[in-house]
Short mmCIF file of C-alpha atoms and ligand atoms in Angstrom, two decimals:
data_model
loop_
_atom_site.label_atom_id
_atom_site.label_comp_id
_atom_site.label_asym_id
_atom_site.label_seq_id
_atom_site.Cartn_x
_atom_site.Cartn_y
_atom_site.Cartn_z
CA UNK A 710 -24.67 -2.85 -23.94
CA UNK A 711 -21.40 -3.78 -25.54
CA UNK A 712 -18.63 -2.73 -23.17
CA UNK A 713 -14.92 -2.42 -23.97
CA UNK A 714 -12.40 -3.22 -21.23
CA UNK A 715 -8.74 -2.16 -21.15
CA UNK A 716 -5.82 -2.16 -18.70
CA UNK A 717 -3.21 0.61 -19.00
CA UNK A 718 0.05 1.69 -17.39
CA UNK A 719 2.34 -0.47 -15.27
CA UNK A 720 0.66 -3.83 -14.64
CA UNK A 721 -0.05 -5.06 -11.15
CA UNK A 722 -1.35 -8.21 -9.46
CA UNK A 723 -5.15 -8.14 -9.38
CA UNK A 724 -5.88 -6.76 -12.86
CA UNK A 725 -7.19 -10.13 -14.02
CA UNK A 726 -9.43 -10.39 -10.96
CA UNK A 727 -11.08 -7.08 -11.96
CA UNK A 728 -11.56 -8.19 -15.57
CA UNK A 729 -13.06 -11.50 -14.40
CA UNK A 730 -15.50 -9.80 -11.99
CA UNK A 731 -16.61 -7.26 -14.62
CA UNK A 732 -17.29 -9.97 -17.20
CA UNK A 733 -18.82 -12.54 -14.85
CA UNK A 734 -21.32 -10.13 -13.30
CA UNK A 735 -21.81 -8.19 -16.52
CA UNK A 736 -22.86 -11.32 -18.43
CA UNK A 737 -24.65 -13.25 -15.68
CA UNK A 738 -26.53 -10.44 -13.96
CA UNK A 739 -26.99 -7.84 -16.68
CA UNK A 740 -26.66 -9.71 -19.97
CA UNK A 741 -24.05 -7.29 -21.33
CA UNK A 742 -21.51 -8.24 -23.92
CA UNK A 743 -17.76 -7.43 -23.73
CA UNK A 744 -14.77 -6.82 -25.93
CA UNK A 745 -11.17 -6.55 -24.73
CA UNK A 746 -8.88 -3.83 -26.03
CA UNK A 747 -5.26 -4.88 -26.14
CA UNK A 748 -2.38 -3.00 -24.48
CA UNK A 749 -4.05 -0.07 -22.77
CA UNK A 750 -4.98 2.93 -24.93
CA UNK A 751 -3.12 1.42 -27.88
CA UNK A 752 -6.08 -0.99 -28.31
CA UNK A 753 -8.83 1.57 -28.96
CA UNK A 754 -6.36 3.81 -30.78
CA UNK A 755 -5.54 1.09 -33.30
CA UNK A 756 -8.79 -0.87 -33.09
CA UNK A 757 -6.95 -3.89 -31.66
CA UNK A 758 -9.54 -6.06 -29.91
CA UNK A 759 -9.78 -9.52 -28.40
CA UNK A 760 -12.67 -11.76 -27.34
CA UNK A 761 -13.75 -11.20 -23.76
CA UNK A 762 -16.42 -13.66 -22.68
CA UNK A 763 -16.91 -16.02 -19.74
CA UNK A 764 -14.60 -18.59 -21.36
CA UNK A 765 -11.83 -16.00 -21.72
CA UNK A 766 -11.89 -15.17 -17.99
CA UNK A 767 -11.93 -18.73 -16.65
CA UNK A 768 -8.99 -19.49 -14.37
CA UNK A 769 -7.50 -15.99 -14.34
CA UNK A 770 -8.33 -14.97 -10.74
CA UNK A 771 -4.93 -15.99 -9.26
CA UNK A 772 -2.86 -14.94 -12.28
CA UNK A 773 -0.67 -11.84 -12.13
CA UNK A 774 -0.28 -9.48 -15.09
CA UNK A 775 -3.23 -8.82 -17.37
CA UNK A 776 -4.74 -11.04 -20.04
CA UNK A 777 -5.43 -7.85 -22.04
CA UNK A 778 -1.83 -6.63 -22.06
CA UNK A 779 -0.80 -3.11 -21.11
CA UNK A 780 1.16 -0.14 -22.42
CA UNK A 781 1.92 3.43 -21.52
CA UNK A 782 0.47 4.77 -24.80
CA UNK A 783 -0.88 8.29 -24.35
CA UNK A 784 -3.46 8.91 -27.11
CA UNK A 785 -3.40 12.65 -26.43
CA UNK A 786 0.25 12.71 -27.50
CA UNK A 787 -0.72 11.29 -30.90
CA UNK A 788 -2.17 13.46 -33.68
CA UNK A 789 -5.91 12.79 -34.05
CA UNK A 790 -5.74 10.29 -31.14
CA UNK A 791 -9.15 11.19 -29.69
CA UNK A 792 -10.93 10.99 -33.07
CA UNK A 793 -9.31 7.64 -33.83
CA UNK A 794 -10.50 6.23 -30.50
CA UNK A 795 -14.06 7.48 -31.04
CA UNK A 796 -14.10 6.05 -34.59
CA UNK A 797 -12.72 2.67 -33.47
CA UNK A 798 -15.21 2.37 -30.59
CA UNK A 799 -17.96 3.04 -33.13
CA UNK A 800 -16.76 0.44 -35.61
CA UNK A 801 -16.35 -2.19 -32.86
CA UNK A 802 -19.95 -1.42 -31.77
CA UNK A 803 -18.73 -0.43 -28.32
CA UNK A 804 -21.14 1.68 -26.23
CA UNK A 805 -18.94 2.20 -23.20
CA UNK A 806 -15.49 1.58 -21.77
CA UNK A 807 -14.21 0.29 -18.45
CA UNK A 808 -10.64 1.58 -18.09
CA UNK A 809 -8.47 0.00 -15.40
CA UNK A 810 -5.34 1.98 -14.65
CA UNK A 811 -3.42 4.46 -12.58
CA UNK A 812 -3.01 8.20 -12.71
CA UNK A 813 -2.08 8.32 -16.41
CA UNK A 814 -4.67 5.85 -17.73
CA UNK A 815 -7.43 7.45 -15.66
CA UNK A 816 -6.23 10.91 -16.72
CA UNK A 817 -6.86 9.89 -20.34
CA UNK A 818 -10.25 8.40 -19.31
CA UNK A 819 -11.17 11.72 -17.67
CA UNK A 820 -10.42 13.61 -20.90
CA UNK A 821 -12.33 11.07 -23.01
CA UNK A 822 -15.32 11.40 -20.69
CA UNK A 823 -15.17 15.20 -21.10
CA UNK A 824 -15.20 14.59 -24.87
CA UNK A 825 -18.40 12.52 -24.58
CA UNK A 826 -17.09 8.94 -24.32
CA UNK A 827 -19.07 6.79 -21.83
CA UNK A 828 -16.42 5.56 -19.44
CA UNK A 829 -16.07 4.12 -15.94
CA UNK A 830 -12.65 3.84 -14.27
CA UNK A 831 -11.06 1.35 -11.89
CA UNK A 832 -7.93 2.53 -10.03
CA UNK A 833 -4.84 0.34 -9.84
CA UNK A 834 -1.24 0.87 -8.85
CA UNK A 835 1.18 -0.98 -6.64
CA UNK A 836 2.28 2.47 -5.44
CA UNK A 837 -1.02 3.10 -3.59
CA UNK A 838 -0.66 6.81 -4.35
CA UNK A 839 -4.10 7.71 -5.76
CA UNK A 840 -5.71 10.27 -3.47
CA UNK A 841 -9.30 9.18 -4.10
CA UNK A 842 -9.06 5.65 -2.71
CA UNK A 843 -7.76 4.35 0.62
CA UNK A 844 -6.04 1.40 -1.08
CA UNK A 845 -5.38 0.18 -4.59
CA UNK A 846 -5.04 -3.53 -5.33
CA UNK A 847 -1.50 -4.63 -6.12
CA UNK A 848 -0.05 -2.68 -3.21
CA UNK A 849 -0.53 -5.44 -0.64
CA UNK A 850 1.12 -7.98 -2.96
CA UNK A 851 4.07 -5.66 -3.65
CA UNK A 852 4.55 -4.99 0.07
CA UNK A 853 4.52 -8.71 0.85
CA UNK A 854 7.07 -9.44 -1.88
CA UNK A 855 9.34 -6.67 -0.56
CA UNK A 856 8.88 -7.82 3.04
CA UNK A 857 9.85 -11.37 2.14
CA UNK A 858 12.97 -10.07 0.37
CA UNK A 859 13.91 -8.02 3.46
CA UNK A 860 13.43 -11.06 5.72
CA UNK A 861 15.73 -13.08 3.48
CA UNK A 862 18.32 -10.31 3.23
CA UNK A 863 18.50 -9.99 7.05
CA UNK A 864 20.07 -13.42 7.43
CA UNK A 865 22.69 -13.03 4.71
CA UNK A 866 23.51 -9.47 5.83
CA UNK A 867 24.22 -10.82 9.31
CA UNK A 868 26.41 -13.69 8.08
CA UNK A 869 28.61 -11.29 6.13
CA UNK A 870 28.42 -8.22 8.41
CA UNK A 871 27.28 -6.17 5.42
CA UNK A 872 24.93 -3.28 4.93
CA UNK A 873 22.22 -4.43 2.54
CA UNK A 874 20.24 -1.81 0.70
CA UNK A 875 16.85 -2.79 -0.74
CA UNK A 876 15.51 -0.52 -3.46
CA UNK A 877 11.74 -0.79 -3.86
CA UNK A 878 9.32 0.90 -6.25
CA UNK A 879 7.67 4.24 -5.54
CA UNK A 880 8.70 7.20 -7.66
CA UNK A 881 6.65 9.92 -5.92
CA UNK A 882 5.25 8.12 -2.89
CA UNK A 883 7.05 5.96 -0.37
CA UNK A 884 4.16 3.68 0.66
CA UNK A 885 5.81 0.43 -0.43
CA UNK A 886 9.06 1.40 1.29
CA UNK A 887 7.28 2.48 4.47
CA UNK A 888 5.06 -0.60 4.78
CA UNK A 889 7.67 -3.18 3.75
CA UNK A 890 10.32 -1.46 5.86
CA UNK A 891 8.07 -1.46 8.93
CA UNK A 892 6.97 -5.05 8.34
CA UNK A 893 10.53 -6.21 7.66
CA UNK A 894 12.28 -4.32 10.50
CA UNK A 895 14.42 -2.02 8.36
CA UNK A 896 17.31 -0.10 9.91
CA UNK A 897 16.16 3.02 8.10
CA UNK A 898 13.50 3.79 5.47
CA UNK A 899 14.08 6.44 2.80
CA UNK A 900 11.12 7.83 0.88
CA UNK A 901 10.64 10.49 -1.84
CA UNK A 902 8.53 12.70 0.45
CA UNK A 903 11.41 13.23 2.86
CA UNK A 904 14.85 14.07 1.36
CA UNK A 905 17.41 12.15 3.40
CA UNK A 906 20.58 13.21 5.12
CA UNK A 907 23.28 10.71 4.15
CA UNK A 908 25.24 11.48 7.34
CA UNK A 909 22.21 10.52 9.41
CA UNK A 910 21.72 7.32 7.37
CA UNK A 911 25.36 6.40 8.06
CA UNK A 912 24.91 7.09 11.78
CA UNK A 913 21.98 4.62 11.84
CA UNK A 914 24.07 2.05 9.98
CA UNK A 915 26.99 2.36 12.38
CA UNK A 916 24.68 2.17 15.39
CA UNK A 917 23.09 -1.05 14.10
CA UNK A 918 26.50 -2.68 13.73
CA UNK A 919 27.33 -1.68 17.34
CA UNK A 920 24.51 -3.93 18.50
CA UNK A 921 25.91 -6.75 16.32
CA UNK A 922 23.06 -6.73 13.85
CA UNK A 923 23.53 -5.98 10.16
CA UNK A 924 21.52 -3.05 8.86
CA UNK A 925 18.95 -3.22 6.07
CA UNK A 926 18.32 0.13 4.40
CA UNK A 927 15.00 0.25 2.54
CA UNK A 928 14.92 2.95 -0.12
CA UNK A 929 12.12 3.94 -2.50
CA UNK A 930 13.38 4.39 -6.07
CA UNK A 931 12.28 8.06 -5.98
CA UNK A 932 14.04 8.93 -2.71
CA UNK A 933 16.44 11.85 -2.96
CA UNK A 934 19.23 13.19 -0.80
CA UNK A 935 18.96 16.64 0.75
CA UNK A 936 20.21 19.17 -1.77
CA UNK A 937 23.95 19.37 -2.13
CA UNK A 938 24.69 16.40 0.15
CA UNK A 939 25.18 13.67 -2.47
CA UNK A 940 25.53 13.54 -6.28
CA UNK A 941 22.65 11.91 -8.26
CA UNK A 942 21.94 11.20 -11.95
CA UNK A 943 19.08 12.19 -14.29
CA UNK A 944 17.25 9.65 -16.50
CA UNK A 945 15.24 9.70 -19.78
CA UNK A 946 11.54 10.68 -19.98
CA UNK A 947 8.65 8.41 -21.07
CA UNK A 948 5.57 9.53 -23.09
CA UNK A 949 3.78 10.72 -19.93
CA UNK A 950 6.88 12.79 -19.03
CA UNK A 951 8.07 10.51 -16.20
CA UNK A 952 11.77 10.16 -15.60
CA UNK A 953 13.01 6.60 -15.90
CA UNK A 954 14.53 6.22 -12.45
CA UNK A 955 17.59 4.13 -11.92
CA UNK A 956 20.19 3.90 -9.35
CA UNK A 957 19.48 5.35 -5.89
CA UNK A 958 20.26 1.93 -4.35
CA UNK A 959 23.62 1.78 -6.06
CA UNK A 960 24.46 5.36 -5.20
CA UNK A 961 23.75 4.60 -1.56
CA UNK A 962 25.87 1.46 -1.78
CA UNK A 963 28.89 3.55 -2.72
CA UNK A 964 28.24 6.42 -0.32
CA UNK A 965 27.58 4.21 2.71
CA UNK A 966 30.66 2.06 2.03
CA UNK A 967 32.88 5.14 1.57
CA UNK A 968 31.55 6.93 4.63
CA UNK A 969 31.33 4.00 7.10
CA UNK A 970 34.07 1.67 5.82
CA UNK A 971 31.52 -1.19 5.91
CA UNK A 972 30.82 -3.40 2.92
CA UNK A 973 27.49 -2.41 1.33
CA UNK A 974 25.46 -4.14 -1.40
CA UNK A 975 22.28 -3.07 -3.11
CA UNK A 976 19.39 -5.29 -4.22
CA UNK A 977 16.94 -3.69 -6.65
CA UNK A 978 13.61 -5.51 -6.44
CA UNK A 979 12.22 -3.79 -9.54
CA UNK A 980 9.49 -5.58 -11.47
CA UNK A 981 9.53 -8.60 -9.16
CA UNK A 982 7.18 -6.44 -7.04
CA UNK A 983 4.67 -6.25 -9.86
CA UNK A 984 4.71 -9.86 -10.97
CA UNK A 985 3.10 -13.08 -9.86
CA UNK A 986 0.03 -14.04 -7.98
CA UNK A 987 -1.96 -11.46 -5.97
CA UNK A 988 -2.50 -11.79 -2.21
CA UNK A 989 -5.98 -12.61 -0.90
CA UNK A 990 -6.45 -8.94 0.07
CA UNK A 991 -5.70 -7.80 -3.48
CA UNK A 992 -7.88 -10.49 -5.08
CA UNK A 993 -10.83 -9.47 -2.92
CA UNK A 994 -10.33 -5.73 -3.45
CA UNK A 995 -9.87 -6.17 -7.21
CA UNK A 996 -12.96 -8.39 -7.41
CA UNK A 997 -15.04 -5.85 -5.47
CA UNK A 998 -13.79 -3.02 -7.71
CA UNK A 999 -14.79 -5.06 -10.78
CA UNK A 1000 -18.27 -5.80 -9.40
CA UNK A 1001 -18.89 -2.15 -8.57
CA UNK A 1002 -17.47 -0.96 -11.90
CA UNK A 1003 -19.94 -3.08 -13.87
CA UNK A 1004 -22.76 -1.88 -11.60
CA UNK A 1005 -21.66 1.70 -12.37
CA UNK A 1006 -21.62 1.04 -16.12
CA UNK A 1007 -25.01 -0.67 -15.97
CA UNK A 1008 -26.36 2.31 -14.03
CA UNK A 1009 -24.78 4.67 -16.61
CA UNK A 1010 -22.70 6.42 -13.96
CA UNK A 1011 -20.26 7.65 -16.62
CA UNK A 1012 -17.21 9.61 -15.54
CA UNK A 1013 -16.94 7.84 -12.20
CA UNK A 1014 -14.48 5.37 -10.74
CA UNK A 1015 -14.58 2.86 -7.90
CA UNK A 1016 -12.82 3.80 -4.67
CA UNK A 1017 -12.28 2.09 -1.33
CA UNK A 1018 -13.40 4.30 1.54
CA UNK A 1019 -12.88 2.48 4.81
CA UNK A 1020 -14.37 -0.91 4.00
CA UNK A 1021 -16.98 0.35 1.53
CA UNK A 1022 -16.60 0.65 -2.23
CA UNK A 1023 -17.93 4.00 -3.41
CA UNK A 1024 -18.09 5.77 -6.76
CA UNK A 1025 -16.16 9.04 -7.05
CA UNK A 1026 -15.65 11.43 -9.95
CA UNK A 1027 -12.97 10.16 -12.34
CA UNK A 1028 -11.29 13.55 -12.20
CA UNK A 1029 -10.70 12.98 -8.48
CA UNK A 1030 -8.37 10.09 -9.29
CA UNK A 1031 -5.81 12.42 -10.74
CA UNK A 1032 -6.49 15.50 -8.63
CA UNK A 1033 -4.25 14.64 -5.71
CA UNK A 1034 -1.32 12.29 -5.31
CA UNK A 1035 -1.54 10.48 -1.98
CA UNK A 1036 1.90 10.81 -0.46
CA UNK A 1037 3.13 9.59 2.92
CA UNK A 1038 2.19 12.20 5.56
CA UNK A 1039 4.95 13.32 7.93
CA UNK A 1040 3.18 11.72 10.92
CA UNK A 1041 3.03 8.30 9.22
CA UNK A 1042 6.77 8.47 8.50
CA UNK A 1043 7.37 9.55 12.11
CA UNK A 1044 5.71 6.33 13.31
CA UNK A 1045 8.59 4.38 11.74
CA UNK A 1046 11.39 6.52 13.15
CA UNK A 1047 11.65 4.91 16.63
CA UNK A 1048 12.84 1.76 14.82
CA UNK A 1049 15.66 3.47 12.92
CA UNK A 1050 19.27 2.90 13.92
O1 F6P B 2074 3.47 3.19 -11.15
C1 F6P B 2074 3.81 1.88 -10.95
C2 F6P B 2074 5.28 1.66 -11.08
O2 F6P B 2074 5.46 0.33 -10.71
C3 F6P B 2074 6.19 2.61 -10.30
O3 F6P B 2074 6.35 2.26 -8.96
C4 F6P B 2074 7.47 2.50 -11.06
O4 F6P B 2074 8.26 3.66 -10.93
C5 F6P B 2074 7.02 2.37 -12.48
O5 F6P B 2074 5.73 1.80 -12.43
C6 F6P B 2074 7.95 1.53 -13.31
O6 F6P B 2074 7.42 1.42 -14.57
P1 F6P B 2074 7.98 0.63 -15.83
O7 F6P B 2074 7.02 -0.49 -16.06
O8 F6P B 2074 7.89 1.61 -16.94
O9 F6P B 2074 9.34 0.16 -15.51
#
């Protein structure tokens, strides 16, 4: 078989490990042949390909990003997008696709599968918010980067008796905030699933100063105040209809300073969380996903994706990837609450 591989959506550490595993096992064990599509769905849409052989995947295991490039192109938002993809797969001699991506990329893969394209999916997102899999690679790396930032901010916050606010990624799900906040000993953790009460946040901040420690507030970018308690701003939409979030850290900076009289500063970690080398956990998970994805393609298990269930990698229906967003359950958030204040 000639198999096309693409990576779509926001990049994350571990994508290269998946590509490497797919190609290494695909060539060595099954004798398949590969072609890379550049920049997510833009590649098959425009017929933009790149060589993907053993040579091309040498040395990429520890590298962040993706050697194939990525984009948030949504082919179903483009006139004739589906037909163009089918035609380009045909002219590149591609029999099947392995699509590595999050909710949006796998949503497109699900539709292509329904239209007859032979596709296997691999889930990725630093947000860890895909319902079908216990973990996605990239998450562990992002949490470790955020935890290290929190550790560093603790010491400077204490020197200057400041409130330091750390804004982490997570537009719909607060997993990165919850895990990095727990691991880093945050004063309070604010997540999208649980609208916050700014008065309560300020009470925690004041209490932390009473014990002569400086508070670190960890906030997910998608966290929102309880209605009517604090003014927020709206952002622009991207081609999948997502709002470009910006600014909850800075809004909190102002509110906390005004309400407590303490100096407050926000640090937005942003794309630092998505860059650089993956942790060992993410390299292993990504490698296992790649190995199982090529097994699935070889076995013609079209319309499925790899998922981590406990410690096993299983194949689930692609449609499951987008069926349910895995948000932080109330009881998991409650586990962090004894450490607030
Ligand atoms: O979905 C992954 C993610 O990293 C989100 O946490 C974040 O909101 C978004 O991507 C940012 O995307 P962009 O690359 O468009 O800035």
